Coordinates of C-alpha atoms in Angstrom, one line a residue:
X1 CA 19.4 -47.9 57.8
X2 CA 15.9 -47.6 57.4
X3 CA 14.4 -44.7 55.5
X4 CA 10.8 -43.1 56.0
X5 CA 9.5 -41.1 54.1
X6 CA 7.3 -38.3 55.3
X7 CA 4.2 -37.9 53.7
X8 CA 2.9 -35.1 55.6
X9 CA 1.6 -31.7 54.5
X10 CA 4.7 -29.5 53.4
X11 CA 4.6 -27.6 56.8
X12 CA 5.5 -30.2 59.0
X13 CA 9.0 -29.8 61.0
X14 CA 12.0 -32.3 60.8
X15 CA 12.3 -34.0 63.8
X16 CA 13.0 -37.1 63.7
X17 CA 16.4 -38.6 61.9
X18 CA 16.0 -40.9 58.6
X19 CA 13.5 -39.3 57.2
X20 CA 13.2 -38.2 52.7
X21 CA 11.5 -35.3 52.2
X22 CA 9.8 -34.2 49.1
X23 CA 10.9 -31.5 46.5
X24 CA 7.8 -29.0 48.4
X25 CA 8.6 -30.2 52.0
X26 CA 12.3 -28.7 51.2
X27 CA 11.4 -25.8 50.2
X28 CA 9.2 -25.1 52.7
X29 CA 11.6 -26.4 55.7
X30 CA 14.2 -24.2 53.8
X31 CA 11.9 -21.2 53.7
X32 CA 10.8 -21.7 57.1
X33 CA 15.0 -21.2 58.1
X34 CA 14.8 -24.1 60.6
X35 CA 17.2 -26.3 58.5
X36 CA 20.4 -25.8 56.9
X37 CA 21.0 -27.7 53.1
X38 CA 24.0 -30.0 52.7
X39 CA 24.7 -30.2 49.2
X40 CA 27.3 -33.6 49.3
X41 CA 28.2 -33.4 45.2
X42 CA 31.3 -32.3 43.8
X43 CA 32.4 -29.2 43.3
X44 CA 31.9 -28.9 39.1
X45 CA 28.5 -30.8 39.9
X46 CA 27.5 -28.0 42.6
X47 CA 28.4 -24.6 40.3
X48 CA 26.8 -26.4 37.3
X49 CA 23.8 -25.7 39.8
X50 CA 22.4 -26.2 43.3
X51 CA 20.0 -25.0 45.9
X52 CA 20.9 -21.3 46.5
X53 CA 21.7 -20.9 50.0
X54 CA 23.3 -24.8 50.3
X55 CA 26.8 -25.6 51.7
X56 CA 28.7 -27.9 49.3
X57 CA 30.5 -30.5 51.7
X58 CA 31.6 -33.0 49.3
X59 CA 30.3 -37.2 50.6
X60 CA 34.0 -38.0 50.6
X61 CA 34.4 -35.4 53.1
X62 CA 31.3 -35.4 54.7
X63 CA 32.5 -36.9 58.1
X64 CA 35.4 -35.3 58.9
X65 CA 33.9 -31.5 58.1
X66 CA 32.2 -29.3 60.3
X67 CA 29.0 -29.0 59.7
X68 CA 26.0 -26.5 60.8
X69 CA 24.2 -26.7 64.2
X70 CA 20.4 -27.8 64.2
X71 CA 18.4 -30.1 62.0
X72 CA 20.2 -30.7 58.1
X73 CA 18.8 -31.8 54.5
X74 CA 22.0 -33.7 52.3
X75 CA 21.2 -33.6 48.6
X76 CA 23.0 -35.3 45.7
X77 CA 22.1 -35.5 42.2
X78 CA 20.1 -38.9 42.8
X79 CA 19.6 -39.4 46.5
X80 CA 22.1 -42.1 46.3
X81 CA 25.1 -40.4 47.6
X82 CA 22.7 -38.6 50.5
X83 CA 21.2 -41.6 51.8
X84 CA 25.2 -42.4 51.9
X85 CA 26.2 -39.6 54.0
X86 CA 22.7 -40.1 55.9
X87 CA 24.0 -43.7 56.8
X88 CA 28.0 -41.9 57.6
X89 CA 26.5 -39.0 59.9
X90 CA 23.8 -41.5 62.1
X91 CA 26.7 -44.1 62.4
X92 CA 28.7 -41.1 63.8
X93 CA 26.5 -40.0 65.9
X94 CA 25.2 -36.8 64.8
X95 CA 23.3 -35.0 67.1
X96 CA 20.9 -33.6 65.3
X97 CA 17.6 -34.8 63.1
X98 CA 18.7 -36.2 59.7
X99 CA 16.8 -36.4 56.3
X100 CA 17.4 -36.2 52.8
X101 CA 16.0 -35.3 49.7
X102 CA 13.9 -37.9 47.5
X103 CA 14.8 -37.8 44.3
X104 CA 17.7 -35.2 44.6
X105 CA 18.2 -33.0 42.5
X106 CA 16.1 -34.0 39.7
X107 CA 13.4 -34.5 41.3
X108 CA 14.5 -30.8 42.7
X109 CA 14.1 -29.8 38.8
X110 CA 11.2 -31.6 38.1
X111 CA 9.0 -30.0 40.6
X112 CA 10.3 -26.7 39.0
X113 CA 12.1 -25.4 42.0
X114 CA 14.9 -22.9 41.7
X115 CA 18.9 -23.5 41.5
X116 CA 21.5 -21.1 41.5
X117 CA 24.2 -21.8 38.4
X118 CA 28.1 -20.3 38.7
X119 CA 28.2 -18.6 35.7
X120 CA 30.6 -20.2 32.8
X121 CA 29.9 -23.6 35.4
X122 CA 31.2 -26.8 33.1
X123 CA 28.8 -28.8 31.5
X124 CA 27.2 -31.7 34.0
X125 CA 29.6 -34.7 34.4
X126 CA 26.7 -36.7 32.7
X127 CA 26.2 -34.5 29.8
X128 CA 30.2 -34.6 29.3
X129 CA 30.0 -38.7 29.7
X130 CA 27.2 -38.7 26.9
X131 CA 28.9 -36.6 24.7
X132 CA 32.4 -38.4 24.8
X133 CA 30.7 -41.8 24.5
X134 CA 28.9 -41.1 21.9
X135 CA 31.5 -39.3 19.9
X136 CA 33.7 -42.5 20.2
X137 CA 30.8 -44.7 19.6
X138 CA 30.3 -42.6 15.9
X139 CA 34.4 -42.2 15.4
X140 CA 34.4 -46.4 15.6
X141 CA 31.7 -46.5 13.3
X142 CA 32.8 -44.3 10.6
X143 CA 36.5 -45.4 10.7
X144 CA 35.6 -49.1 10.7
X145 CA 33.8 -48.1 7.6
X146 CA 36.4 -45.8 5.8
X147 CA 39.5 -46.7 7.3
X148 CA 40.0 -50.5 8.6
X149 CA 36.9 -52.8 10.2
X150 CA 39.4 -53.2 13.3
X151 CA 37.9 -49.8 14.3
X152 CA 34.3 -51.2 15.1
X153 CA 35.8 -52.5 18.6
X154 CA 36.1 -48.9 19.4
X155 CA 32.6 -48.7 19.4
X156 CA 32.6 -52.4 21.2
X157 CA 34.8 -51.0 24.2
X158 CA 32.9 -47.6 24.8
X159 CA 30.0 -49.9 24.7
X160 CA 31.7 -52.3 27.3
X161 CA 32.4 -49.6 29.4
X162 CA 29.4 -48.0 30.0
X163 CA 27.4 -51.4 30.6
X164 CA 30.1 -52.4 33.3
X165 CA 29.5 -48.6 34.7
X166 CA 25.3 -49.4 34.7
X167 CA 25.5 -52.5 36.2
X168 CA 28.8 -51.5 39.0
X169 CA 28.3 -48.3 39.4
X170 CA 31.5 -47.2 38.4
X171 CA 32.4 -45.0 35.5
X172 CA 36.1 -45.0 34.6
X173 CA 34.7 -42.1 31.8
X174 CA 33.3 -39.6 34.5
X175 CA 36.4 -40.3 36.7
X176 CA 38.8 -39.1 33.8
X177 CA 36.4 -36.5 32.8
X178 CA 36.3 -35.2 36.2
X179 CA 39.8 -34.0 36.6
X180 CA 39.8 -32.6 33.0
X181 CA 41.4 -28.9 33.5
X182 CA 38.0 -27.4 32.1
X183 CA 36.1 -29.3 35.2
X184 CA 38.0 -27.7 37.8
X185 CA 36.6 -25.5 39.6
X186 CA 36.0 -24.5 43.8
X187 CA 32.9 -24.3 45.0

């Protein structure tokens, strides 16, 4: 799939499928009311914040829900999963113009743009992945020191890990993480 992205002022309409719109462009489409925001995250990612007025139809579950009539936006955190379920609804045929947002949800942030946050929402999955790493990153350290040197391939492993996850895109971490009781939650 080939992706444009729209340069125009912020007030032009979606109309055409494949397209990334800006942070600005968003906001105006979604204060305009012409489009409706497809938020394709998780669940504990969506509640830890999200576009107020966005439905949360996980990517997993993207093309077997039911989604709203007219033109739609998907957002992820990244634009990496939207640009996914942009490629899953044009391959399915969806009826109606398609586009995405560049940059997701950071860019989203960046731009200064408001979210709505579930109160008590978990920590992002990132910020949780971060914290646990580098916890067992310090632990190996300081027991390899105190204890026994064997523990420094703690710190080896957790390193291991997270360069297989940046280079394959998997991160056995955030999927553990995930279904932690604390990061349970329904959107």
């Amino acid at each position: 799939m080939t992706s444009t992205t729209n340069t125009g002022p912020s007030n032009t309409s979606l109309t055409s499928a494949g397209l990334s719109l800006s942070p600005e462009q968003l906001a105006a489409e979604i204060e305009s009311g012409r489009i409706s925001v497809i938020d394709v995250r998780e669940p504990m990612e969506y509640v830890g914040g999200h576009i107020a007025g966005s439905h949360n139809i996980p990517l997993s579950r993207l093309g077997s829900s039911s989604l709203p009539e007219g033109p739609l936006v998907l957002v992820c955190q990244s634009g990496n999963r939207s640009e996914r379920g942009l490629a899953t609804l044009l391959r399915g045929g969806h009826p109606h113009p398609l586009a995405d947002l560049e940059g997701g949800m950071g860019a989203w942030q960046q731009a200064g743009l408001p979210m709505k946050r579930r109160q008590g929402a978990p920590l992002p999955l990132m910020r949780q992945v971060q914290i646990a790493a580098g916890s067992l990153v310090l632990l190996g350290v300081f027991l390899s020191q105190t204890v026994a040197p064997g523990w420094i391939w703690l710190a080896g492993f957790v390193g291991a890990g997270l360069t297989f996850a940046g280079v394959s895109g998997f991160c056995g971490m955030a999927r553990l993480l995930a279904v932690m009781p604390w990061n349970r939650v329904r959107a």
